[in-house]
Short mmCIF file of N, CA and C in Angstrom, two decimals:
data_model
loop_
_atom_site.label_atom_id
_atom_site.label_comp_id
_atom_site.label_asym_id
_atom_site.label_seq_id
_atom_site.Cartn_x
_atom_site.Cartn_y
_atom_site.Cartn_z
N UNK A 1 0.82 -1.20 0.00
CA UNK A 1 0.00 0.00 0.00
C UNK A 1 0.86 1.26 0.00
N UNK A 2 1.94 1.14 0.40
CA UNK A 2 3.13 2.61 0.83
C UNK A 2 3.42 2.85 -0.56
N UNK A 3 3.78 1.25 -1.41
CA UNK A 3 4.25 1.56 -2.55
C UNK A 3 3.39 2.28 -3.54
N UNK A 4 1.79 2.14 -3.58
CA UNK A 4 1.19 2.31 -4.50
C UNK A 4 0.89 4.25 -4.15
N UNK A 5 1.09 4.77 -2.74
CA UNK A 5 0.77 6.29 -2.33
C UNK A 5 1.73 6.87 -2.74
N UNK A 6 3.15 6.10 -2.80
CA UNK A 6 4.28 6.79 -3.38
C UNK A 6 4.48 6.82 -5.20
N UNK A 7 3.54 6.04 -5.64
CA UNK A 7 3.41 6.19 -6.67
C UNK A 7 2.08 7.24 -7.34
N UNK A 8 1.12 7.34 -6.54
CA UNK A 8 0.25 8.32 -6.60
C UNK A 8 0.96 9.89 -6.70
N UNK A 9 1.52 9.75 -5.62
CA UNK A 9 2.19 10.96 -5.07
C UNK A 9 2.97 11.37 -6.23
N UNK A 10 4.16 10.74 -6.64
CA UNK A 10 5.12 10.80 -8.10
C UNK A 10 4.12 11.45 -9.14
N UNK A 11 2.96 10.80 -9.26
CA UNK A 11 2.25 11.03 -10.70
C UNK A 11 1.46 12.40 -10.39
N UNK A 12 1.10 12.61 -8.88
CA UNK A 12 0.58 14.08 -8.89
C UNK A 12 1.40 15.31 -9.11
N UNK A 13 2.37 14.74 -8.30
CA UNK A 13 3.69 15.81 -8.03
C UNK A 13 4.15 15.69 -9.70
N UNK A 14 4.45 15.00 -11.21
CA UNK A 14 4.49 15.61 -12.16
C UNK A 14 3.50 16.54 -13.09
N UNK A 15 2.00 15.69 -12.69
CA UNK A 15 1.07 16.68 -13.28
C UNK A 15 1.06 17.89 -12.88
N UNK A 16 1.23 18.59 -11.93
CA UNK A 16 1.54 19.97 -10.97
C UNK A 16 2.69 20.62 -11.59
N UNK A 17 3.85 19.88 -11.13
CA UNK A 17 5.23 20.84 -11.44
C UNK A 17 5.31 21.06 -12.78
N UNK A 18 5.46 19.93 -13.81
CA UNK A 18 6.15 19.50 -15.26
C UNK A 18 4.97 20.01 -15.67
N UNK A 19 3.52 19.55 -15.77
CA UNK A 19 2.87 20.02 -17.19
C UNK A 19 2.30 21.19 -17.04
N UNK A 20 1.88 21.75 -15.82
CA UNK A 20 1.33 22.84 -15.87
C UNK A 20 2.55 23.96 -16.12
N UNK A 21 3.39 23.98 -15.78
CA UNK A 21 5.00 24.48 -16.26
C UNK A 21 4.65 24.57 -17.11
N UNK A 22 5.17 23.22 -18.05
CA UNK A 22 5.65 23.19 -19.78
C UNK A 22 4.16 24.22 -20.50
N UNK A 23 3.20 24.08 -19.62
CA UNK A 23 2.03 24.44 -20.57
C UNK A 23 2.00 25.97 -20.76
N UNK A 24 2.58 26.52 -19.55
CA UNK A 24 2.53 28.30 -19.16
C UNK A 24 3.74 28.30 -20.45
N UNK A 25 5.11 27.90 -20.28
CA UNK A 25 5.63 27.73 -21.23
C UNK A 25 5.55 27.96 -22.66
N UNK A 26 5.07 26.91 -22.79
CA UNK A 26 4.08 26.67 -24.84
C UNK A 26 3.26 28.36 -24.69
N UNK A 27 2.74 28.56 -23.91
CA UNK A 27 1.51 29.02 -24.54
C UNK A 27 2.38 30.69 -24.61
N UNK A 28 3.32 31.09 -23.57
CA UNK A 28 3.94 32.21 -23.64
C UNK A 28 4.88 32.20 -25.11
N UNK A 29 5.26 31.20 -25.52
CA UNK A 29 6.09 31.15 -26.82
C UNK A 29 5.31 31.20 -27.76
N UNK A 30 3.83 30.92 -27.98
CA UNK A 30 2.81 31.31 -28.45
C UNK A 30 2.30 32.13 -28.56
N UNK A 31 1.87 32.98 -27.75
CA UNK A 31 1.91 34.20 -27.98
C UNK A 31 2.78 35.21 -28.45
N UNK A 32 4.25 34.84 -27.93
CA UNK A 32 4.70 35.65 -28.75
C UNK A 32 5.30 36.30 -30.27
N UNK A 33 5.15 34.56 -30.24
CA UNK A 33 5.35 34.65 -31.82
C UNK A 33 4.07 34.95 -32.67
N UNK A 34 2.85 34.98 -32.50
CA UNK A 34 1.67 35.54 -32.30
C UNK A 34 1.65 37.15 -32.67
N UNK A 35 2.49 37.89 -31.66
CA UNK A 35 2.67 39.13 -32.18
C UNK A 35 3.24 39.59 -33.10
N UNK A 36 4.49 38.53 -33.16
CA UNK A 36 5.65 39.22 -34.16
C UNK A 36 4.84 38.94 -35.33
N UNK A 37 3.93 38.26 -35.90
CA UNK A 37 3.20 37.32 -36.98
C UNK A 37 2.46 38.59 -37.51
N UNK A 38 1.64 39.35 -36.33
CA UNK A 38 0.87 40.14 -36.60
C UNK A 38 1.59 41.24 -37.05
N UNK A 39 2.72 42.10 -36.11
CA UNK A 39 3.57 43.05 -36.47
C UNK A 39 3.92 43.33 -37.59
N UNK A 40 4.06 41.85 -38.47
CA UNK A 40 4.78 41.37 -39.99
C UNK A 40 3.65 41.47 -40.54
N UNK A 41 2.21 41.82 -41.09
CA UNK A 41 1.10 41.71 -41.82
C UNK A 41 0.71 42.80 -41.33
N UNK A 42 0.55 42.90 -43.49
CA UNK A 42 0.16 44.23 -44.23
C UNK A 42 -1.17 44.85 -43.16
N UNK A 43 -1.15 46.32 -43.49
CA UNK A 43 -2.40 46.86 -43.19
C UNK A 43 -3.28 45.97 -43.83
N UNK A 44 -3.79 45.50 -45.14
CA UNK A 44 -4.76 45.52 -45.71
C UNK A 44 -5.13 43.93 -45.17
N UNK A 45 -4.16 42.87 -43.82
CA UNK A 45 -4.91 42.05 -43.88
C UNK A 45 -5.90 42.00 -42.83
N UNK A 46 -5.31 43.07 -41.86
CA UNK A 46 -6.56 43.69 -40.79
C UNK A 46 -7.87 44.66 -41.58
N UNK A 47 -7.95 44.89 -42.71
CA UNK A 47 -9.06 45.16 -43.79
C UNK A 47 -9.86 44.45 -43.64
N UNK A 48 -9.22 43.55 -44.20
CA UNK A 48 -10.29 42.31 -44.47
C UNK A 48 -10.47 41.05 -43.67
N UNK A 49 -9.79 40.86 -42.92
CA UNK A 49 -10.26 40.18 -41.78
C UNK A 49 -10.30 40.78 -40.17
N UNK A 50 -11.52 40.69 -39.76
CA UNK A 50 -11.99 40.69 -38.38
C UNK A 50 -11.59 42.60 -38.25
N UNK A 51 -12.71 42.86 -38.45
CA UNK A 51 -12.46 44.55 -37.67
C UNK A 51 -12.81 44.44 -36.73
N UNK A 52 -13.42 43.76 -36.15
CA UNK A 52 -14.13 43.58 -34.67
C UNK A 52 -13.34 43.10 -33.38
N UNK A 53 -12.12 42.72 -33.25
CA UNK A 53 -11.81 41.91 -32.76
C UNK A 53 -11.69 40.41 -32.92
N UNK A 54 -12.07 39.81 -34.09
CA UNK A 54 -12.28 38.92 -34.14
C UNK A 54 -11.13 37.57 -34.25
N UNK A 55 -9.93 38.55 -35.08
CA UNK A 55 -8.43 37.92 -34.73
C UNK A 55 -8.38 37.54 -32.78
N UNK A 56 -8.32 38.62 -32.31
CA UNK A 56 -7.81 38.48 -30.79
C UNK A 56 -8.48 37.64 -30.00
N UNK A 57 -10.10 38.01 -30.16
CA UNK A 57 -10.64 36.51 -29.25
C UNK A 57 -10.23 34.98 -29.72
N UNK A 58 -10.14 34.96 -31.35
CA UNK A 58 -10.33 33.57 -31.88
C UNK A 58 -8.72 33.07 -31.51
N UNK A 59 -7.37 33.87 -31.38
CA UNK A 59 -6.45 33.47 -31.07
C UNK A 59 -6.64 33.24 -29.12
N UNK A 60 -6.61 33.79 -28.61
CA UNK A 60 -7.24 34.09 -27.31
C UNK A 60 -8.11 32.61 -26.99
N UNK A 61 -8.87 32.50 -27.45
CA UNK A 61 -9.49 30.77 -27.24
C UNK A 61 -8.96 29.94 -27.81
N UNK A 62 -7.58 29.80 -28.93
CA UNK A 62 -7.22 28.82 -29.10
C UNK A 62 -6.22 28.84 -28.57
N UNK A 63 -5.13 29.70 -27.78
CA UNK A 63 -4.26 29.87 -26.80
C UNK A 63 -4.51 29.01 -25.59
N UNK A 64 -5.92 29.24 -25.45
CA UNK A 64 -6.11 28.99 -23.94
C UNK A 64 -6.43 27.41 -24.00
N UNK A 65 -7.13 26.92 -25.49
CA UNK A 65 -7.63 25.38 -25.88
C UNK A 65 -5.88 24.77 -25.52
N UNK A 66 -5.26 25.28 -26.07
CA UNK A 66 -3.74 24.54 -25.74
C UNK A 66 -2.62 24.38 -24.94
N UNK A 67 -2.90 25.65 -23.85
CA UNK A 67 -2.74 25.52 -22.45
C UNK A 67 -3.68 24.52 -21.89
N UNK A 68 -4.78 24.68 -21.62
CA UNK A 68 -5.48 23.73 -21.12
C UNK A 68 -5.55 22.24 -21.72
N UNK A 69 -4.93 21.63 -22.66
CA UNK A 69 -4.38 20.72 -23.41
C UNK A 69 -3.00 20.41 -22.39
N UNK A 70 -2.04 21.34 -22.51
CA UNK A 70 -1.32 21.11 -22.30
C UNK A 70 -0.75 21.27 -20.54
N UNK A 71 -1.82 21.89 -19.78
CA UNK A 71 -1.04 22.12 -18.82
C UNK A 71 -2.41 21.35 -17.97
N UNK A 72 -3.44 20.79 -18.29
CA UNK A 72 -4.26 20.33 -17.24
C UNK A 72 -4.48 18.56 -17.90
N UNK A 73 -4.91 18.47 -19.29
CA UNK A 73 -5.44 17.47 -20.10
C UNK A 73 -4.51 16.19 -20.13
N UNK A 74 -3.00 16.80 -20.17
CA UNK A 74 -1.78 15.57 -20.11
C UNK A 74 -1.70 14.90 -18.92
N UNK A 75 -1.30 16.10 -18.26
CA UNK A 75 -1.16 15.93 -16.56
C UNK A 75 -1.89 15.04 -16.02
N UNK A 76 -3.38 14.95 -16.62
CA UNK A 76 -4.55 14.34 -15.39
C UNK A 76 -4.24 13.23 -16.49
N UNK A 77 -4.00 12.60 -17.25
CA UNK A 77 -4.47 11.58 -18.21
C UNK A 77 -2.68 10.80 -17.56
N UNK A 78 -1.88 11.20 -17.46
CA UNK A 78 -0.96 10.78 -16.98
C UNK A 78 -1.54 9.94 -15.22
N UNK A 79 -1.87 11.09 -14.44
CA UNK A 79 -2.22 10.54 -13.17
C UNK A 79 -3.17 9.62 -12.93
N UNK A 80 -4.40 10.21 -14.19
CA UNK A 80 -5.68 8.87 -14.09
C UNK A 80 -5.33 7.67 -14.23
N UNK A 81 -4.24 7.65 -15.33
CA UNK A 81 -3.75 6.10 -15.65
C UNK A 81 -3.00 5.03 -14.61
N UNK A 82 -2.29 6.12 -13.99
CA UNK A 82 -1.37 5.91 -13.15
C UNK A 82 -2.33 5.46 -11.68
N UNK A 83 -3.31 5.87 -11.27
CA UNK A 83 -4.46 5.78 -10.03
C UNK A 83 -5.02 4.58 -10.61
N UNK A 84 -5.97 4.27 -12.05
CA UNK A 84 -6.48 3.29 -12.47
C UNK A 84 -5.58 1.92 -12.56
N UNK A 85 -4.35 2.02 -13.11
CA UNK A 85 -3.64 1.02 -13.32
C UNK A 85 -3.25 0.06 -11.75
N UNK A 86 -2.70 1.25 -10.85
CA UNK A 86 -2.72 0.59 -9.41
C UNK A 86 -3.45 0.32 -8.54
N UNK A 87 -5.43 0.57 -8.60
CA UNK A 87 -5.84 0.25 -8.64
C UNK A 87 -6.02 -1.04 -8.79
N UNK A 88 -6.45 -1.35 -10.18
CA UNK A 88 -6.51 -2.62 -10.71
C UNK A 88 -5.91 -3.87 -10.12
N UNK A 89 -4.54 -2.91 -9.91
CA UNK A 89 -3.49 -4.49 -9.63
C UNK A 89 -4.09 -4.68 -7.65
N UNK A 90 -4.35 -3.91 -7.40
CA UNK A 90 -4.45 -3.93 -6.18
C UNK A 90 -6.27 -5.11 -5.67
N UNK A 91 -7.10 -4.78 -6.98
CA UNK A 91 -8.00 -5.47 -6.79
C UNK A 91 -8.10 -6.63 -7.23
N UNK A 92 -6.94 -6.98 -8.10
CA UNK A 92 -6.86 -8.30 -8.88
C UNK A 92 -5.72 -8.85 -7.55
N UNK A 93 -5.49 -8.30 -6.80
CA UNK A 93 -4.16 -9.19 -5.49
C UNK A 93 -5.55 -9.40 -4.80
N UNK A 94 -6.33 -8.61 -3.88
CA UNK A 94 -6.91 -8.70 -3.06
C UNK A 94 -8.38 -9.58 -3.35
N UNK A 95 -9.09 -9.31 -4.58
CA UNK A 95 -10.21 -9.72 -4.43
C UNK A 95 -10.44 -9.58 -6.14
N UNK A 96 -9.83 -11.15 -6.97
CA UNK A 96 -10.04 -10.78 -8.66
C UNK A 96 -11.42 -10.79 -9.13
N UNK A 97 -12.46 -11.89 -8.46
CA UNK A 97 -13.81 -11.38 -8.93
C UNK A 97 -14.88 -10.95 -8.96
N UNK A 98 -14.20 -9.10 -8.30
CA UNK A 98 -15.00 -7.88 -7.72
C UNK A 98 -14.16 -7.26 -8.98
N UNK A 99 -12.74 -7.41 -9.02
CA UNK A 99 -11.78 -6.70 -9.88
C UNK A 99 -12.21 -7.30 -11.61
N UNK A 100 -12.72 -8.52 -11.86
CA UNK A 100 -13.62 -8.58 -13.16
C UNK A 100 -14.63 -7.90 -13.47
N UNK A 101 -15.81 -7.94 -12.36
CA UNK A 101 -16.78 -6.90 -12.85
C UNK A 101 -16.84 -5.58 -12.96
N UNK A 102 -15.80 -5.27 -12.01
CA UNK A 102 -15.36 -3.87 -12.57
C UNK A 102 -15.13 -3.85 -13.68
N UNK A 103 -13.73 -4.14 -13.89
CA UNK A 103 -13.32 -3.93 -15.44
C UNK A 103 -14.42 -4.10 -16.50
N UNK A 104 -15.62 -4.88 -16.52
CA UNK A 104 -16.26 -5.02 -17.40
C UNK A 104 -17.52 -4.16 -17.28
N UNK A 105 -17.31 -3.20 -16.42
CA UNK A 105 -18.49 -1.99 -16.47
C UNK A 105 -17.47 -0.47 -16.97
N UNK A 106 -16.43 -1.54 -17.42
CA UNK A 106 -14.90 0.10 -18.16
C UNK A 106 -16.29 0.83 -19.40
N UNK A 107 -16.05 -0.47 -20.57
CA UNK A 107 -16.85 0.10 -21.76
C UNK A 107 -18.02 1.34 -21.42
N UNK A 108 -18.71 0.96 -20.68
CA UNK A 108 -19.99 2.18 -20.08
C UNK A 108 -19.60 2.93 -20.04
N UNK A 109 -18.49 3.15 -19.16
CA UNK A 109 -18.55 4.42 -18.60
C UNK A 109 -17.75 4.97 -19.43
N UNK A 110 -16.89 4.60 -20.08
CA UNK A 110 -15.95 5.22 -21.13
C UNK A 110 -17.13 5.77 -22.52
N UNK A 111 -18.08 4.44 -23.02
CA UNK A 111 -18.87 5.46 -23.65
C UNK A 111 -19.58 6.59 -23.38
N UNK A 112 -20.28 6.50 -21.75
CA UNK A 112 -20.83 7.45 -21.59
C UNK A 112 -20.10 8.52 -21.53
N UNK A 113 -19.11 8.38 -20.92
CA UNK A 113 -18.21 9.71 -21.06
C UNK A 113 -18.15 10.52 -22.24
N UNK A 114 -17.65 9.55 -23.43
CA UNK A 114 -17.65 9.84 -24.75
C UNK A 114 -18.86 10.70 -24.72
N UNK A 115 -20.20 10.38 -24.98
CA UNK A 115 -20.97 11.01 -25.77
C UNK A 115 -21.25 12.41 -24.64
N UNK A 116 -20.53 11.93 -23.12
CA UNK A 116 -20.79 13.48 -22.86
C UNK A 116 -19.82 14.74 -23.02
N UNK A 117 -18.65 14.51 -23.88
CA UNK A 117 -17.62 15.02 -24.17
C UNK A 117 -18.32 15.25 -25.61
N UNK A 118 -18.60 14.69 -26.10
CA UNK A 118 -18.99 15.04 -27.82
C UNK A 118 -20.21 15.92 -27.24
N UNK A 119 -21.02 16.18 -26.40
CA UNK A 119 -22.20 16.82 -26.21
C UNK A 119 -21.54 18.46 -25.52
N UNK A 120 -20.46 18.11 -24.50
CA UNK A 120 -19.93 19.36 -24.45
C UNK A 120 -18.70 19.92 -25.15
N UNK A 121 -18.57 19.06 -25.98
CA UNK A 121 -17.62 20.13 -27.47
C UNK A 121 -18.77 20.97 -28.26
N UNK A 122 -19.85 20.33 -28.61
CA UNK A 122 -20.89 21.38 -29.08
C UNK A 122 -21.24 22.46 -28.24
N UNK A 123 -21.21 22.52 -27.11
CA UNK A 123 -21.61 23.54 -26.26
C UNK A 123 -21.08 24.39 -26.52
N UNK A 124 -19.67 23.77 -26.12
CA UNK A 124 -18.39 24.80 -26.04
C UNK A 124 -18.34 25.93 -27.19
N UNK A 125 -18.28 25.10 -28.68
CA UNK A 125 -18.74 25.75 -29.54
C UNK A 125 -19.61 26.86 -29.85
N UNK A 126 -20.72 26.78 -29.27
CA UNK A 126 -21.80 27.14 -29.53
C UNK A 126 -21.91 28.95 -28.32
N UNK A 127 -20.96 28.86 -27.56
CA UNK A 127 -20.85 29.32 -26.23
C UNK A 127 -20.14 30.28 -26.97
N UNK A 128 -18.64 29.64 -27.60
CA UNK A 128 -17.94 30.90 -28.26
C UNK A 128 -18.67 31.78 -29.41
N UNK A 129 -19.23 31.31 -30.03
CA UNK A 129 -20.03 32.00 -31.39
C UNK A 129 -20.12 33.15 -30.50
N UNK A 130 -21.34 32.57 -29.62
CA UNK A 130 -22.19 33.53 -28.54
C UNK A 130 -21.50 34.75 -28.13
N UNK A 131 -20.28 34.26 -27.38
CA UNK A 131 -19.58 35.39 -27.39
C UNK A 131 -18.74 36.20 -27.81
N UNK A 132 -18.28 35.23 -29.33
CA UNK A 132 -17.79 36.55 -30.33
C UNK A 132 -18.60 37.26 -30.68
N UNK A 133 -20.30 36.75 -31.10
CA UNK A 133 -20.75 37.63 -31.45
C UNK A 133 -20.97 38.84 -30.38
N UNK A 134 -21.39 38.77 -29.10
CA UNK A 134 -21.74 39.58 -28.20
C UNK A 134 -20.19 40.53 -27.92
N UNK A 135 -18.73 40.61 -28.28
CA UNK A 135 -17.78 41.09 -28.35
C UNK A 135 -17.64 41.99 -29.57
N UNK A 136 -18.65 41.34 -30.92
CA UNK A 136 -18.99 42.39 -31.16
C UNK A 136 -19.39 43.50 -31.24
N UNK A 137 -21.10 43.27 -31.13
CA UNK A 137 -21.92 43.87 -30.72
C UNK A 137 -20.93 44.86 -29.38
N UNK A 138 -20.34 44.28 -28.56
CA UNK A 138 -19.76 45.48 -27.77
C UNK A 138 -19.09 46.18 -27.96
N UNK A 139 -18.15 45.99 -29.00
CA UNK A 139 -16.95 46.86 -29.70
C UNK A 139 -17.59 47.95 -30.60
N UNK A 140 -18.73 47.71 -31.46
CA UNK A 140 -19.63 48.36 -32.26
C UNK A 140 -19.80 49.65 -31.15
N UNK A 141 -20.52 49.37 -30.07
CA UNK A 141 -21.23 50.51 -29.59
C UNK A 141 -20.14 51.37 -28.75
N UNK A 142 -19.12 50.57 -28.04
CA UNK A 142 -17.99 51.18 -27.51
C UNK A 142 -17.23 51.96 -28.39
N UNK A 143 -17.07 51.37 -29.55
CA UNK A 143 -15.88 52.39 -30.20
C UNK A 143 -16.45 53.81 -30.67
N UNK A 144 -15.05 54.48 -30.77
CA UNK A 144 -15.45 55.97 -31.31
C UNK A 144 -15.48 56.00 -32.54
N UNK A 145 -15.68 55.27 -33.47
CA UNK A 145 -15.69 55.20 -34.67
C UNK A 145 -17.30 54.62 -35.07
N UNK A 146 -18.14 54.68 -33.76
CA UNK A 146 -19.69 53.86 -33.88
C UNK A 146 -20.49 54.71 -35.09
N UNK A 147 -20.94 53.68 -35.50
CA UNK A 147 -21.84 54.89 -36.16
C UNK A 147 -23.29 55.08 -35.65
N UNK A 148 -23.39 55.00 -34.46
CA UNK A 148 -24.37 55.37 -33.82
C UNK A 148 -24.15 57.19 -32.92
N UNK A 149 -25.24 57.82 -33.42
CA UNK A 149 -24.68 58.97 -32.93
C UNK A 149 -25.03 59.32 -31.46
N UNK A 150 -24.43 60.08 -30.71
CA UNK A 150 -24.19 60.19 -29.39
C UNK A 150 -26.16 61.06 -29.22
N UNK A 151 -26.70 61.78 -29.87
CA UNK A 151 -27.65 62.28 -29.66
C UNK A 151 -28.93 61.02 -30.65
N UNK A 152 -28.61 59.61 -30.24
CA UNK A 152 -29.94 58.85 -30.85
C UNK A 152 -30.91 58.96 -29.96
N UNK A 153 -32.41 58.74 -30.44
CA UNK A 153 -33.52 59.13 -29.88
C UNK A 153 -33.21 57.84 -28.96
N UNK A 154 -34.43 57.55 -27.59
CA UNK A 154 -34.16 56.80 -26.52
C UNK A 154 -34.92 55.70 -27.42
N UNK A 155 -36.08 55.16 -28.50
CA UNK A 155 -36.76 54.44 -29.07
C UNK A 155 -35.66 53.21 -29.75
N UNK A 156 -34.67 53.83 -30.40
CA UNK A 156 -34.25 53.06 -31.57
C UNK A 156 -32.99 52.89 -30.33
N UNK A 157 -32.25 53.51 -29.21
CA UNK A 157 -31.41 52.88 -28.67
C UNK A 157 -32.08 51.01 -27.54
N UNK A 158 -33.50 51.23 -27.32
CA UNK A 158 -34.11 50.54 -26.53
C UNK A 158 -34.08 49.22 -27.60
N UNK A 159 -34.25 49.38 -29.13
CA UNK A 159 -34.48 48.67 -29.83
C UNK A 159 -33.19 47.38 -29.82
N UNK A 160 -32.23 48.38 -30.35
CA UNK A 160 -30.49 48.10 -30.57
C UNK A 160 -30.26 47.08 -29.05
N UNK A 161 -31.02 46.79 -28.05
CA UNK A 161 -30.54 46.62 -27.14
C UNK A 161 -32.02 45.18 -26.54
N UNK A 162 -32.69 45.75 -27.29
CA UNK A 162 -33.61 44.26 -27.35
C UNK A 162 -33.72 43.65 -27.79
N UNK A 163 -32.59 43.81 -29.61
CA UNK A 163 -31.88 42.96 -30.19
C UNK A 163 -31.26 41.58 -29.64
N UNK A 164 -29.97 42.69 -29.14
CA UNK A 164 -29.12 42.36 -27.97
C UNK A 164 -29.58 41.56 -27.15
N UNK A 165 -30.81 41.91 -26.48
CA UNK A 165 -31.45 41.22 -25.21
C UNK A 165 -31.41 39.54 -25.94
N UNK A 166 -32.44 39.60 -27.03
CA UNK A 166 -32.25 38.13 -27.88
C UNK A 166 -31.12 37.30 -27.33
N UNK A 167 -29.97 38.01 -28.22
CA UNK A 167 -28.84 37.22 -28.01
C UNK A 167 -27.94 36.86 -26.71
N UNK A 168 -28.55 37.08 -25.23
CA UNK A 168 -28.48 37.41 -24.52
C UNK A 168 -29.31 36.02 -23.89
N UNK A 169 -30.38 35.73 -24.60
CA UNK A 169 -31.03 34.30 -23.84
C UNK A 169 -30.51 33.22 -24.31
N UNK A 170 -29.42 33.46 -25.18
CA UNK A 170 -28.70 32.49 -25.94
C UNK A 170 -27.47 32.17 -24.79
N UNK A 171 -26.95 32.84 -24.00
CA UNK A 171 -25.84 32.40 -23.07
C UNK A 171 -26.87 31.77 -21.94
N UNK A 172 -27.84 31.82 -21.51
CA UNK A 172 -28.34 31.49 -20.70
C UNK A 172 -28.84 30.39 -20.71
N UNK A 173 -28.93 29.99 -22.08
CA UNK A 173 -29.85 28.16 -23.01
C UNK A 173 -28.62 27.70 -22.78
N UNK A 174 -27.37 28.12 -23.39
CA UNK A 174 -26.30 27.52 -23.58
C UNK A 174 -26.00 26.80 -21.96
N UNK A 175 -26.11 28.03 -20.99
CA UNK A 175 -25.39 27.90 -19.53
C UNK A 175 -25.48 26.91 -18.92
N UNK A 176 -27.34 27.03 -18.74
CA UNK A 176 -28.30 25.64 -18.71
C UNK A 176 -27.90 24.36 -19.50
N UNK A 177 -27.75 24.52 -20.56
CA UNK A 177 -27.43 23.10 -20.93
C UNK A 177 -26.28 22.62 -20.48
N UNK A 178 -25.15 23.49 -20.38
CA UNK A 178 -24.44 22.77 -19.83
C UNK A 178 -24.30 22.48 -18.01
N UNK A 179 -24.99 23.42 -17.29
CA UNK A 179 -25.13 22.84 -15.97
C UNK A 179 -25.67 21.67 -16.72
N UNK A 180 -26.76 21.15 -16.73
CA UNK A 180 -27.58 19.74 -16.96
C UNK A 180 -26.89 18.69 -17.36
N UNK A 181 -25.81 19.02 -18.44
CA UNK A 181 -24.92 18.03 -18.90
C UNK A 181 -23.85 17.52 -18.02
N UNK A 182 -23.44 18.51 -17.01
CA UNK A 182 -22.87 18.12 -16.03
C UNK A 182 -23.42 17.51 -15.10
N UNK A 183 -24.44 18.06 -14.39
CA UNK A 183 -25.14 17.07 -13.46
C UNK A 183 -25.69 15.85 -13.84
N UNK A 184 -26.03 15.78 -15.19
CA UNK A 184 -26.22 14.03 -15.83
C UNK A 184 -25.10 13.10 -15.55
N UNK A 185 -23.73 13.94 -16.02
CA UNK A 185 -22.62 12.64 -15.69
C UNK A 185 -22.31 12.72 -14.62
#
């Protein structure tokens, strides 16, 4: 049993130090070459792509997709294996046919997992749209370049903003679904 805590211990103590490290790492060398990329491109390709912001968030969430890849996703898949594997051996010494039916309720739960990972990649998805678009919509009315003028009647600003409201019950469907999807698994 000492042996298997000291092996727990090993596999936590690298997910912690090493990947969340290496991941701050990656993602700072990422970014910066990120800038220099941008620094190097013409005016005309901020023309035509994304006046809105739309470069900075979409790099900005895939920054963060690969930190979190890299500094949480390795780490735990390293330690899970490492907890499951000694496990196992520990129930196949002590007691092998409690340690069979386990193993043969793996498939379940691994599918279920699956389809609740394929159910919250759509979310996820669906979450960012949401809020690029709503980063729009905020950059629009924030900037000084709006073409909304500072003296609009109070009618058509109430309007512009019950638009808005719409897209606004869309983070809240999204939110919900995913509390629910979580409390299912």
């Amino acid at each position: 049993m000492v042996f298997i805590a000291v092996g727990v211990f090993v596999a936590g103590w690298i997910e912690v130090s090493c990947w969340i490290l290496t991941g701050e790492r990656q993602t700072a060398v990422i970014r910066s070459r990120y800038v220099q990329v941008l620094l190097n491109q013409d005016m005309s390709f901020f023309d035509t792509y994304g006046n809105n912001g739309d470069i900075v968030s979409q790099v900005l969430s895939d920054v963060l997709l690969i930190q979190s890849a890299l500094s949480e996703k390795v780490g735990n898949y390293i330690h899970n294996m490492a907890t499951f594997f000694s496990g196992l051996i520990i129930g196949f010494i002590n007691c092998w046919e409690i340690a069979l039916i386990t193993l043969a309720t793996g498939p379940f739960i691994v599918a279920a997992g699956g389809i609740s990972n394929i159910f919250l990649h759509r979310l996820a998805e669906n979450i960012q749209d949401a809020y690029a678009e709503a980063a729009s919509i905020a950059e629009q009315v924030f900037s000084p370049s709006s073409p909304l003028p500072p003296s609009l009647p109070l009618p058509l600003t109430s309007s512009l903003c019950s638009s808005s409201g719409c897209k606004l019950l869309n983070f809240k469907f999204y939110g919900l679904l995913l509390a629910l999807t979580l409390l299912a698994f």
